[in-house]
Amino acid sequence: MVLKIFFPRCCNMADSGLLIGHWLPGQDSAVVLAVVHYPFIPGQVKRYLSQLQNESRVELAVLGSWSMPKEGQEGMESFLRDLSTIFPRGRWLQLSREMGKRGFTCQVVHRDGELPRGEGENCKGDNGDGGGVIFIHYDQRKSQPLFLTDKYDDGPLKLTHWQSEGREASIIVELAKQASVPLCLLLTWLLSLWTWLCSSRLLNLPPVRLVSSKLSTCVQLSYRTEHLQTVSSPKRALGHAEFMRKANIFVSFFVDVALGLLLISWLYRENRISRLANTLVPVADRVAKELQELLQWLMGAPAGFKMNRALDEVLGRFFLYHIHLWISYIHLMSPFIESLLWYMGLCACLGLTFALSVLSDIVALLTFHIYCFYVYGARLYCLKIYGLSSLWRLFRGKKWNVLRQRVDSCSYDLDQLFIGTLLFTILLFLLPTTALYYLVFTLLRLVVVLFQGLIHLSVDFINSFPLFAMGLRLCRPYRLAEGVKFRVLCEEPGKPLHLLMEINPLQYGSVLQWYRTPTYNCYPKDSWAALCKKLFVGELVYPWRQKGTKTD
Amino acid sequence: MADDEKFTDINGKVIFLACQNHSSFCREFTVSAPKVSLRHIMMYTCSVWLVAYIVFFLTENTAVLSGAIFVTLVGMLLHIHFVKIDHETLLIIGSLGVQVSSSYASGRESTTFIEMSKIKDIVINEAIYMQRVIYYLCILLKDPSDPDTLSSVVPLFQSSKPRLNCLVKVYQSCQEILAQC
């Protein structure tokens, strides 16, 4: 077994003295934490160690001696060697440096046999005793419990150990810490008031719930409430993951609000709202006009196809009437649109995500007619497809058994077959007309869904992007460690191996993956194939949710 | 004790294996692939620029030319930063672990360290690659709580795929160290 000695880099140039640290049980390795300098009284060291051990709950021991050659301290070596009798231990390490050399030499003295084992000279060439020593130099980064008590230099002992580089912006941080507790309490109280308001009976009526679950602003609102509840809980974050989650939410909340305020400052200047409102109504009008023209085109002979005249006319008139209704509705609304926009724009001060959600909702409301057309077309088309498929089964002498959920064979009468053939012919010849209407309106609907999807994706991105973790990775890469990596430091003949242990920072991709705030799932759950199949069969896609399939 | 011997990878290109003996239980193997050849760069840039020039000739739009310059520059940067691996290093330290690192042509390094308690063995394995059978070195990992089962396999020298004679050399020295502890 190879003996591993973890040696802090700050103690490289320390004066001679004793090594303090602890043995890792079962791993044959020792971790050096500090060096006690030469003028000391052994009894004092023991008392000091037990005191530290009580305070920090880290098992501490005197590992061995450390000698750094200096002028006027020639007798030191033998003195330090004799110390091993004072501090009883299983093994006693004797580390020493020589002038002008980078490597250390190490001797291990066993208490029982008093035999030097694994000398520096031995572990290079022949390896007869099957052991050696590796020095692993490491940087102490995080303050261990041992170093929380910053009182080393006050006592009678002089030590070299790791020291923090001071706390950053400590006054501001302390003030913020003091202020955060009442702020959190206030926020929690406000949030509880808000949730109580939300859970009142009036808002939980079925129609209100249905509408609010479809409006992305409401979804975002509930989501933000949940986030703020997480952040403002006065309990301390228990683990690293929870802390990072809180910090990420906090930072993204602030960035979101800042972006929203920026948007407001841009929007409410130079009369931009009224200009926007003035363009919005003509645009909606224009869309309706274009739709009307499209319907007129469909009612004729689109692209040279000959449709069923009667059905074509019926469908076209139905949709035209719908558009007419829509246009009058828009005109009724137009005087109020500007003030409506003005008030809605105010919710951008809650954050950019809210502004985007409101935009998504406005788009959804303004293109409601397209959605209606799509639903009508899809229902009609779906009906025909189902009729055709069941009649196709009739030709093959089969039928769908509802009770057993399978296709059974069945013998039909002549009359049934006759009627079935007639119906099948009619449906088949009417199918192209319906399919055309369905196709056109589905394409229109898909354009709208694509636009809304883009907005939702950006909202989701702002909500879930781990800004704090990314910043931490950028500025303090050692705080987010994936593991360690080793580098061979120096090799001088006749010296044990020296390795440098460094922290291997987490890759950016895995930072994103680990610290992403989980959000409500706005991504489509269907695969592309499933989506295409749904479109082909005429089932409604987003945002209609079918009730779960009936199962017995 | 660094010795350079000529080895080839599975495609017949020359690669270099440097073997450094830091101590009896610590060895470092570096497999370096050949540098980016100037001919390839010239070929790619020339082809992109020729295509761009043809498009420019047809459309007379100068944005195409600047776009081509931009594309070649960004492509080259991405290539040396994310694709081209300059050398791969295997550092094996007895009773401590194995460190696998690969450094890209731009100087970026990605390193993983595997503890000795997780390592079951280092073996040479066979794999079907396109239409032939190749050999590769891999580390077998185990779960420390359940030492009999194999939890996963980490292939080594993935980008420069050395031939069997090179792998055998690395394998033998690795086994020497693994046997010690």
XYZ file of C-alpha atoms in Angstrom:
733
model
C 0.000 0.000 0.000
C 1.228 3.447 -0.825
C 1.097 6.105 1.834
C -0.589 9.283 0.661
C 0.142 12.567 2.378
C -2.101 15.513 1.538
C -0.098 18.656 2.115
C -1.513 22.183 1.905
C 0.294 24.506 -0.457
C 0.284 27.336 2.066
C 2.553 25.330 4.355
C 5.211 24.822 1.713
C 7.518 27.452 3.134
C 6.526 27.148 6.790
C 9.139 27.129 9.547
C 10.098 23.882 11.236
C 7.722 22.402 13.716
C 4.931 19.878 14.148
C 2.402 18.727 11.557
C -1.224 18.871 12.636
C -3.900 17.006 10.763
C -5.721 13.734 10.779
C -5.359 10.220 9.465
C -8.068 9.017 7.124
C -9.047 5.695 8.607
C -8.843 2.732 6.274
C -7.295 4.619 3.384
C -3.697 4.837 4.444
C -3.564 8.544 3.931
C -2.849 11.539 6.088
C -4.179 15.054 5.661
C -1.957 17.823 6.968
C -3.936 20.891 7.986
C -1.445 23.191 9.670
C 2.107 23.454 10.969
C 2.916 24.466 14.584
C 6.165 26.410 14.662
C 9.183 25.560 16.703
C 9.140 27.234 20.089
C 6.326 25.258 21.701
C 5.707 23.235 24.834
C 4.322 19.760 24.048
C 1.760 19.936 26.837
C 0.392 23.165 25.421
C 0.087 21.614 21.982
C -1.900 18.705 23.372
C -4.247 20.982 25.287
C -4.675 23.212 22.272
C -5.505 20.273 20.042
C -8.139 18.864 22.381
C -9.690 22.302 22.683
C -9.823 22.697 18.900
C -11.210 19.223 18.573
C -14.082 20.098 20.877
C -14.822 23.278 19.008
C -14.642 22.004 15.485
C -15.515 18.326 15.871
C -12.701 17.339 13.529
C -10.472 14.587 14.793
C -7.060 16.180 15.076
C -3.700 14.664 15.858
C -0.025 15.423 15.645
C 1.071 13.602 12.526
C 4.780 14.149 12.650
C 7.500 16.678 12.307
C 8.356 19.180 9.643
C 11.820 20.560 9.218
C 12.777 23.476 7.060
C 16.510 24.161 7.004
C 17.538 27.592 8.209
C 20.670 29.221 9.451
C 21.243 28.832 13.160
C 18.927 25.863 13.640
C 21.246 22.951 13.015
C 20.244 20.870 16.004
C 16.642 20.894 15.020
C 16.587 17.595 13.132
C 17.461 15.424 16.051
C 15.179 17.368 18.359
C 12.214 16.842 16.080
C 13.038 13.160 15.778
C 12.934 12.800 19.516
C 9.509 14.372 19.649
C 7.958 11.177 18.352
C 8.250 9.692 21.799
C 6.227 12.508 23.305
C 3.227 12.240 21.010
C 2.284 8.565 20.935
C 0.819 7.482 17.626
C 0.832 4.491 15.312
C 3.005 6.189 12.736
C 5.233 9.197 12.866
C 6.023 11.166 9.701
C 9.269 13.037 9.335
C 9.100 15.479 6.482
C 12.075 17.603 5.644
C 13.163 19.963 2.932
C 16.616 20.660 1.725
C 18.065 23.947 0.620
C 17.694 24.604 -3.089
C 15.526 21.581 -3.786
C 11.824 21.530 -4.452
C 10.993 18.035 -3.307
C 10.520 16.855 0.247
C 11.918 13.742 1.782
C 9.827 11.620 4.026
C 10.532 8.990 6.622
C 7.860 6.973 8.298
C 8.647 5.657 11.750
C 6.476 2.854 13.086
C 5.806 2.940 16.748
C 6.128 -0.794 17.280
C 9.221 -1.681 15.281
C 10.842 1.750 15.152
C 11.761 0.897 11.588
C 11.938 3.574 8.954
C 9.675 2.538 6.125
C 9.244 3.911 2.632
C 12.131 6.257 2.655
C 12.401 8.696 -0.175
C 15.474 6.968 -1.497
C 13.758 3.629 -1.507
C 10.657 4.386 -3.374
C 12.406 5.385 -6.533
C 14.412 2.430 -7.614
C 13.800 -0.989 -6.150
C 10.435 -1.473 -4.653
C 11.172 -4.425 -2.476
C 9.158 -3.282 0.520
C 6.091 -2.736 -1.673
C 5.358 0.744 -0.410
C 6.061 4.349 -1.155
C 4.954 7.835 -0.408
C 2.962 10.204 -2.583
C 2.768 13.847 -1.684
C -0.404 15.429 -2.890
C -0.359 19.191 -2.667
C -3.742 20.780 -2.410
C -5.295 24.195 -2.079
C -7.521 24.738 0.881
C -10.498 26.574 -0.491
C -13.553 26.305 1.607
C -13.132 27.212 5.236
C -13.338 24.010 7.163
C -14.860 24.012 10.621
C -11.315 24.065 11.935
C -10.620 27.437 10.455
C -13.842 29.045 11.459
C -12.117 29.947 14.681
C -9.691 32.531 13.415
C -7.728 32.658 16.647
C -4.570 30.875 15.780
C -2.109 33.650 16.243
C -3.564 34.911 19.500
C -2.622 31.845 21.496
C 0.725 30.821 22.833
C 1.378 28.729 19.693
C 2.448 30.030 16.315
C 1.031 28.234 13.306
C 0.979 28.373 9.545
C -2.364 27.480 8.094
C -4.782 28.520 5.447
C -6.359 31.900 5.893
C -9.325 33.258 4.076
C -8.814 36.338 2.008
C -11.306 38.260 4.076
C -14.972 38.572 3.429
C -16.158 40.524 0.460
C -18.299 43.646 0.850
C -18.930 42.557 4.382
C -20.847 45.643 5.588
C -23.331 45.527 2.742
C -23.716 41.778 3.086
C -24.286 42.047 6.812
C -26.857 44.802 6.365
C -28.607 42.764 3.695
C -28.621 39.751 5.984
C -30.135 41.820 8.794
C -32.768 43.243 6.493
C -33.626 40.000 4.775
C -35.419 38.374 7.707
C -38.186 40.969 8.176
C -38.430 41.349 4.408
C -38.919 37.618 4.026
C -41.585 37.614 6.723
C -43.423 40.493 5.052
C -43.226 38.769 1.694
C -44.487 35.508 3.141
C -47.419 37.298 4.704
C -48.291 39.031 1.439
C -47.997 35.777 -0.446
C -50.231 33.959 2.008
C -52.792 36.747 1.561
C -52.529 36.346 -2.193
C -52.890 32.569 -2.103
C -55.891 32.931 0.217
C -57.427 35.292 -2.330
C -56.706 32.850 -5.137
C -58.217 29.957 -3.281
C -61.496 31.789 -2.625
C -64.612 30.059 -3.880
C -65.455 32.513 -6.606
C -62.199 31.865 -8.414
C -62.518 28.129 -8.147
C -65.741 27.797 -10.140
C -65.224 25.420 -13.047
C -65.474 27.964 -15.932
C -63.072 30.382 -14.254
C -60.639 27.591 -13.629
C -60.812 26.405 -17.207
C -60.146 29.890 -18.571
C -57.321 30.574 -16.124
C -55.604 27.309 -16.934
C -55.636 28.243 -20.620
C -54.347 31.804 -20.184
C -50.584 31.818 -20.047
C -50.572 34.953 -17.873
C -52.421 33.114 -15.132
C -50.099 30.145 -15.436
C -47.102 32.432 -15.180
C -48.658 34.159 -12.181
C -49.115 30.929 -10.277
C -45.648 29.877 -11.234
C -44.113 33.120 -10.007
C -46.078 32.874 -6.746
C -44.661 29.425 -6.159
C -41.146 30.699 -6.835
C -41.479 33.616 -4.477
C -42.787 31.286 -1.816
C -39.664 29.186 -2.201
C -37.364 32.186 -2.000
C -39.083 33.966 0.851
C -39.342 31.002 3.182
C -37.443 32.128 6.285
C -35.888 28.702 6.744
C -32.255 28.288 5.892
C -31.483 26.302 2.775
C -30.466 22.851 3.940
C -28.344 21.451 1.168
C -26.332 22.747 -1.729
C -29.046 21.950 -4.284
C -31.712 23.841 -2.376
C -29.437 26.810 -1.859
C -28.542 26.947 -5.541
C -32.192 26.641 -6.476
C -33.110 29.558 -4.239
C -30.241 31.674 -5.531
C -31.061 30.889 -9.147
C -34.701 31.797 -8.688
C -33.738 34.989 -6.880
C -31.302 36.143 -9.562
C -33.565 35.276 -12.463
C -36.445 37.039 -10.747
C -34.394 40.210 -10.507
C -33.160 39.998 -14.068
C -36.701 39.372 -15.239
C -38.066 42.401 -13.393
C -35.207 44.571 -14.636
C -35.896 43.568 -18.225
C -39.594 44.229 -17.690
C -38.902 47.730 -16.338
C -36.652 48.368 -19.327
C -39.483 47.344 -21.600
C -41.884 49.674 -19.770
C -39.510 52.596 -20.028
C -39.303 51.979 -23.751
C -43.000 51.360 -24.269
C -44.434 54.306 -22.378
C -42.335 56.905 -24.116
C -43.173 58.818 -27.280
C -46.772 57.671 -27.320
C -45.840 54.211 -28.480
C -48.884 52.560 -26.864
C -51.411 54.499 -28.894
C -49.460 53.907 -32.052
C -49.449 50.222 -31.268
C -53.186 50.260 -30.647
C -53.758 52.137 -33.882
C -51.877 49.502 -35.816
C -53.427 46.565 -33.985
C -57.028 47.100 -35.138
C -56.165 47.485 -38.836
C -53.998 44.389 -38.597
C -56.856 42.366 -37.140
C -59.123 43.802 -39.848
C -56.593 42.921 -42.477
C -56.329 39.353 -41.243
C -60.097 39.019 -41.368
C -60.132 40.473 -44.915
C -57.488 38.046 -46.058
C -59.442 35.192 -44.523
C -62.540 36.325 -46.360
C -60.659 36.343 -49.640
C -59.258 32.933 -48.883
C -62.776 31.615 -48.255
C -64.014 33.148 -51.499
C -61.187 31.416 -53.285
C -62.007 28.124 -51.619
C -65.673 28.470 -52.563
C -64.750 28.673 -56.249
C -62.428 26.149 -57.784
C -59.234 26.360 -55.708
C -56.123 25.430 -57.692
C -58.333 23.902 -60.379
C -59.962 21.344 -58.120
C -63.631 20.743 -58.576
C -65.252 20.580 -55.198
C -68.713 19.465 -54.319
C -70.557 22.700 -55.057
C -73.307 22.420 -52.435
C -71.135 21.402 -49.499
C -68.522 23.945 -50.497
C -71.070 26.735 -50.461
C -72.502 25.668 -47.129
C -69.126 25.529 -45.470
C -67.935 28.762 -47.029
C -71.045 30.671 -45.980
C -70.808 29.337 -42.489
C -67.232 30.529 -42.128
C -67.957 33.845 -43.810
C -70.719 34.536 -41.341
C -68.333 33.734 -38.555
C -65.797 36.213 -39.876
C -68.479 38.820 -40.190
C -69.337 38.323 -36.539
C -65.686 38.612 -35.666
C -65.171 41.858 -37.537
C -68.116 43.496 -35.838
C -66.773 42.324 -32.507
C -63.389 43.894 -33.214
C -64.997 47.148 -34.246
C -67.042 47.169 -31.098
C -63.837 46.726 -29.128
C -61.672 49.220 -30.975
C -62.349 52.337 -28.837
C -61.237 50.486 -25.714
C -58.172 48.812 -27.099
C -55.790 51.648 -26.362
C -56.674 51.958 -22.695
C -56.729 48.174 -22.416
C -53.223 47.986 -23.825
C -52.096 50.781 -21.523
C -53.210 48.877 -18.431
C -51.944 45.568 -19.696
C -48.542 47.061 -20.400
C -48.286 47.905 -16.711
C -48.007 44.237 -15.823
C -44.597 44.256 -17.489
C -43.321 45.735 -14.230
C -43.813 42.253 -12.792
C -41.266 41.026 -15.262
C -40.533 40.504 -18.912
C -42.065 37.035 -18.715
C -45.411 38.585 -17.804
C -45.232 40.951 -20.748
C -44.501 38.031 -23.050
C -47.314 35.948 -21.559
C -49.741 38.834 -22.020
C -48.595 39.152 -25.629
C -49.203 35.446 -26.119
C -52.684 35.791 -24.641
C -53.499 38.790 -26.819
C -52.436 36.849 -29.877
C -54.558 33.918 -28.765
C -57.608 36.148 -28.263
C -57.167 38.017 -31.531
C -56.868 34.823 -33.529
C -59.767 33.138 -31.815
C -61.664 32.908 -35.106
C -58.826 30.911 -36.632
C -58.993 28.555 -33.705
C -62.769 28.188 -34.130
C -62.391 27.449 -37.839
C -59.785 24.902 -37.067
C -61.993 23.179 -34.514
C -64.987 23.082 -36.873
C -62.902 21.822 -39.757
C -61.188 19.222 -37.620
C -64.446 17.948 -36.129
C -66.027 17.577 -39.542
C -62.980 15.913 -40.994
C -62.645 13.623 -37.973
C -66.283 12.564 -38.312
C -65.769 11.674 -41.938
C -62.594 9.751 -41.299
C -64.257 7.725 -38.571
C -67.277 7.039 -40.761
C -65.079 5.958 -43.634
C -62.977 3.674 -41.462
C -65.976 1.933 -39.923
C -67.607 1.504 -43.333
C -64.343 0.137 -44.689
C -64.563 -2.499 -41.967
C -68.068 -3.273 -43.159
C -66.718 -4.155 -46.599
C -64.294 -6.596 -45.114
C -66.991 -8.256 -43.043
C -65.673 -6.978 -39.737
C -66.925 -4.682 -37.035
C -65.543 -2.916 -33.995
C -66.512 -4.632 -30.783
C -66.897 -1.887 -28.196
C -67.063 -4.212 -25.234
C -63.900 -6.091 -26.002
C -62.066 -3.190 -27.648
C -61.155 -5.195 -30.721
C -62.226 -5.938 -34.280
C -64.489 -8.935 -34.617
C -65.769 -10.585 -37.771
C -69.444 -10.190 -38.468
C -71.814 -11.257 -41.240
C -73.905 -8.399 -42.582
C -77.247 -8.506 -44.370
C -77.595 -7.433 -47.959
C -79.513 -4.304 -46.921
C -76.840 -3.289 -44.502
C -74.191 -3.748 -47.132
C -76.208 -1.712 -49.632
C -76.738 1.173 -47.264
C -73.116 0.977 -46.180
C -71.914 1.177 -49.775
C -74.100 4.169 -50.465
C -72.919 5.989 -47.364
C -69.330 5.116 -48.084
C -69.573 6.537 -51.602
C -71.152 9.739 -50.387
C -68.590 10.211 -47.656
C -65.714 9.413 -49.978
C -66.799 11.933 -52.568
C -67.444 14.624 -49.972
C -64.105 14.005 -48.268
C -61.890 16.196 -50.538
C -64.000 19.304 -49.886
C -63.827 18.866 -46.119
C -60.172 17.883 -46.283
C -59.347 21.063 -48.167
C -61.021 23.287 -45.600
C -59.392 21.300 -42.826
C -55.962 21.568 -44.432
C -56.116 25.329 -44.917
C -57.335 26.090 -41.435
C -54.913 23.664 -39.850
C -52.045 25.424 -41.563
C -53.282 28.799 -40.314
C -53.672 27.395 -36.828
C -50.200 25.899 -36.911
C -48.694 29.286 -37.776
C -50.382 30.822 -34.738
C -49.331 27.904 -32.510
C -45.764 28.226 -33.735
C -45.685 31.912 -32.814
C -47.179 31.211 -29.393
C -44.781 28.353 -28.907
C -41.822 30.633 -29.565
C -43.088 33.082 -26.942
C -43.640 30.257 -24.465
C -40.170 28.913 -25.105
C -38.581 32.278 -24.385
C -40.653 32.660 -21.208
C -39.591 29.202 -20.142
C -35.977 30.029 -20.914
C -36.032 33.144 -18.722
C -37.783 31.220 -15.954
C -35.486 28.254 -15.894
C -32.055 29.552 -16.884
C -29.670 29.098 -13.902
C -28.119 32.567 -13.982
C -26.543 32.347 -10.549
C -24.893 29.010 -11.220
C -23.569 30.258 -14.545
C -22.126 33.372 -12.923
C -20.556 31.269 -10.207
C -19.019 28.962 -12.781
C -17.665 31.968 -14.682
C -16.178 33.845 -11.721
C -15.466 31.133 -9.117
C -14.944 27.930 -11.054
C -13.740 26.098 -7.947
C -17.097 26.473 -6.222
C -18.816 24.138 -8.669
C -16.570 21.141 -8.773
C -17.063 18.029 -10.787
C -14.175 16.247 -9.168
C -10.436 16.594 -8.845
C -7.581 16.351 -11.270
C -3.952 15.621 -10.649
C -0.785 16.981 -12.155
C 2.702 15.639 -11.634
C 4.559 18.494 -9.962
C 8.200 17.679 -9.908
C 10.324 14.636 -9.997
C 13.784 14.717 -8.618
C 15.685 11.506 -8.329
C 15.648 10.198 -4.795
C 12.493 12.050 -3.768
C 8.956 10.778 -3.419
C 6.402 11.650 -6.041
C 4.790 15.050 -5.796
C 1.346 15.569 -7.245
C -0.736 18.696 -7.379
C -4.417 18.193 -6.761
C -6.642 20.745 -8.427
C -10.364 21.164 -8.572
C -11.926 20.143 -11.841
C -14.682 22.673 -12.530
C -18.044 21.566 -13.834
C -18.581 21.915 -17.573
C -21.028 24.570 -18.715
C -23.333 22.002 -20.245
C -23.631 20.083 -17.014
C -24.105 23.314 -15.025
C -27.129 23.986 -17.216
C -28.380 20.475 -16.798
C -27.967 20.284 -13.038
C -29.111 23.675 -11.910
C -31.936 24.290 -14.363
C -35.028 25.339 -12.457
C -37.738 22.848 -13.261
C -40.687 24.561 -14.917
C -44.162 23.651 -15.978
C -43.931 21.587 -19.068
C -44.826 23.714 -22.050
C -43.080 21.474 -24.513
C -45.315 19.304 -26.637
C -45.450 15.808 -25.291
C -46.133 14.251 -28.664
C -43.358 13.135 -30.899
C -43.390 14.374 -34.475
C -44.835 11.105 -35.733
C -47.636 11.198 -33.162
C -48.376 14.805 -34.079
C -48.553 13.959 -37.788
C -50.851 11.062 -37.052
C -53.108 13.273 -34.963
C -53.215 15.858 -37.743
C -54.029 13.197 -40.303
C -56.840 11.643 -38.282
C -58.215 15.056 -37.409
C -57.775 14.971 -33.666
C -57.401 18.362 -32.041
C -53.863 19.303 -31.187
C -52.736 21.955 -28.694
C -54.203 23.498 -26.550
C -57.174 21.213 -26.348
C -56.725 18.445 -23.874
C -58.739 15.341 -24.527
C -60.167 13.725 -21.486
C -58.354 10.524 -20.644
C -59.313 7.611 -22.836
C -62.133 5.648 -21.416
C -60.955 2.462 -19.835
C -62.931 -0.023 -17.886
C 12.389 7.381 -19.366
C 10.403 8.703 -22.285
C 10.637 6.624 -25.406
C 9.115 7.472 -28.740
C 8.292 4.626 -31.001
C 6.362 4.757 -34.223
C 2.838 3.503 -33.957
C -0.104 3.847 -36.286
C -3.760 4.294 -35.622
C -6.438 2.139 -37.198
C -6.416 4.242 -40.344
C -2.698 3.901 -40.837
C -1.765 7.412 -39.739
C 1.320 7.838 -37.615
C 0.713 8.539 -33.933
C 3.199 8.936 -31.100
C 3.111 7.206 -27.775
C 5.123 8.821 -24.991
C 5.523 6.771 -21.843
C 6.720 8.585 -18.728
C 7.708 6.733 -15.600
C 7.290 9.179 -12.734
C 7.831 6.509 -10.162
C 7.287 2.823 -9.847
C 3.568 3.302 -9.198
C 2.865 6.344 -11.286
C 3.006 6.316 -15.066
C 1.799 8.658 -17.722
C 0.970 7.670 -21.296
C 0.426 10.311 -23.919
C -0.884 9.446 -27.345
C -0.512 12.391 -29.667
C -2.273 12.558 -32.963
C -0.710 14.319 -35.946
C -1.223 18.072 -36.107
C -3.812 19.663 -38.336
C -2.370 19.414 -41.785
C -2.048 22.586 -43.802
C -3.204 20.805 -46.923
C -6.583 19.977 -45.415
C -7.110 23.541 -44.252
C -6.183 24.864 -47.668
C -8.502 22.388 -49.318
C -11.499 23.229 -47.169
C -11.043 26.997 -47.319
C -10.433 26.929 -51.045
C -13.531 24.857 -51.702
C -15.728 27.107 -49.531
C -14.346 30.215 -51.182
C -14.717 28.786 -54.659
C -18.364 27.993 -54.021
C -18.840 31.463 -52.539
C -17.201 33.037 -55.549
C -19.426 31.093 -57.947
C -22.487 32.216 -56.026
C -21.147 35.765 -56.052
C -20.594 35.510 -59.789
C -24.182 34.456 -60.316
C -25.895 36.804 -57.879
C -23.413 39.698 -57.684
C -24.036 40.053 -53.970
C -20.933 40.866 -51.943
C -22.514 39.633 -48.733
C -21.837 36.102 -49.952
C -18.078 36.684 -49.947
C -17.967 38.169 -46.468
C -20.251 35.370 -45.331
C -17.798 32.815 -46.703
C -14.909 34.407 -44.816
C -16.968 34.419 -41.648
C -18.010 30.792 -42.111
C -14.456 29.574 -42.649
C -13.133 31.474 -39.643
C -15.870 30.308 -37.300
C -15.628 26.784 -38.650
C -11.914 26.676 -38.035
C -12.317 28.037 -34.489
C -15.020 25.531 -33.662
C -12.973 22.750 -35.164
C -9.877 23.395 -33.098
C -11.862 24.116 -29.946
C -14.367 21.295 -29.967
C -13.353 18.643 -32.475
C -9.629 18.335 -33.023
C -8.006 16.497 -30.135
C -4.291 17.080 -30.011
C -3.259 14.491 -27.466
C -4.829 12.149 -24.972
C -3.210 11.366 -21.672
C -3.667 8.480 -19.296
C -2.146 9.047 -15.871
C -2.258 6.010 -13.667
C -1.284 6.384 -10.019
C -1.136 3.258 -7.944
C -3.608 3.096 -5.034
C -4.995 6.517 -5.949
C -6.668 6.270 -9.309
C -6.601 6.820 -13.027
C -6.882 10.156 -14.721
C -7.975 10.415 -18.330
C -7.562 13.726 -20.054
C -7.768 14.897 -23.610
C -6.503 18.256 -24.708
C -7.861 19.972 -27.765
C -5.853 21.814 -30.361
C -6.888 25.153 -28.887
C -5.543 24.214 -25.449
C -8.841 23.323 -23.845
C -8.566 20.296 -21.605
C -11.224 17.976 -20.377
C -10.226 15.731 -17.516
C -11.879 12.992 -15.560
C -10.424 11.257 -12.563
C -11.532 7.793 -11.542
C -10.820 6.551 -8.051
C -9.075 3.251 -7.596
C -11.930 1.903 -5.490
C -14.237 2.205 -8.486
C -11.925 0.496 -10.935
C -12.444 -3.183 -11.486
C -9.875 -3.732 -14.196
C -8.308 -2.348 -17.327
C -8.774 -4.562 -20.365
C -8.391 -4.587 -24.128
C -11.696 -5.060 -25.833
C -12.870 -5.709 -29.361
C -15.513 -3.731 -31.137
C -17.095 -3.654 -34.543
C -16.381 -0.288 -36.080
C -17.946 0.392 -39.466
C -16.965 -2.717 -41.434
C -14.021 -3.934 -39.379
C -13.133 -5.166 -35.954
C -10.915 -2.890 -33.882
C -9.306 -3.187 -30.491
C -9.590 -0.603 -27.788
C -8.451 -0.163 -24.224
C -11.107 0.380 -21.627
C -11.531 0.749 -17.890
C -14.146 -1.451 -16.276
C -15.918 0.320 -13.441
C -17.636 -1.291 -10.518
C -19.921 -0.114 -7.821
C -17.862 0.116 -4.599
C -20.786 -1.311 -2.641
C -21.201 -4.260 -4.978
C -17.751 -5.249 -6.202
C -18.781 -8.208 -8.348
C -20.930 -6.441 -10.901
C -19.766 -4.257 -13.716
C -21.389 -0.843 -13.636
C -19.955 0.807 -16.737
C -17.117 0.874 -19.215
C -14.912 3.883 -19.987
C -13.125 3.575 -23.324
C -9.666 5.137 -23.531
C -7.924 6.883 -26.429
C -11.199 7.403 -28.195
C -10.158 9.985 -30.732
C -6.774 8.584 -31.688
C -7.591 4.952 -32.052
C -4.230 3.222 -31.736
C -3.573 -0.269 -33.042
C -3.148 -3.343 -30.948
C 0.658 -3.188 -30.570
C 0.410 0.232 -28.947
C -2.489 -0.838 -26.737
C -0.623 -3.920 -25.555
C 2.250 -1.761 -24.402
C 0.009 0.522 -22.378
C -1.968 -2.436 -21.095
C 1.098 -4.226 -19.770
C 2.380 -1.244 -17.827
C -1.074 -0.541 -16.449
C -1.439 -4.110 -15.255
C 1.949 -3.920 -13.547
C 0.768 -0.983 -11.483
C -2.670 -2.442 -10.810
C -1.098 -5.659 -9.616
C 1.000 -3.798 -7.045
C -1.886 -2.418 -5.113
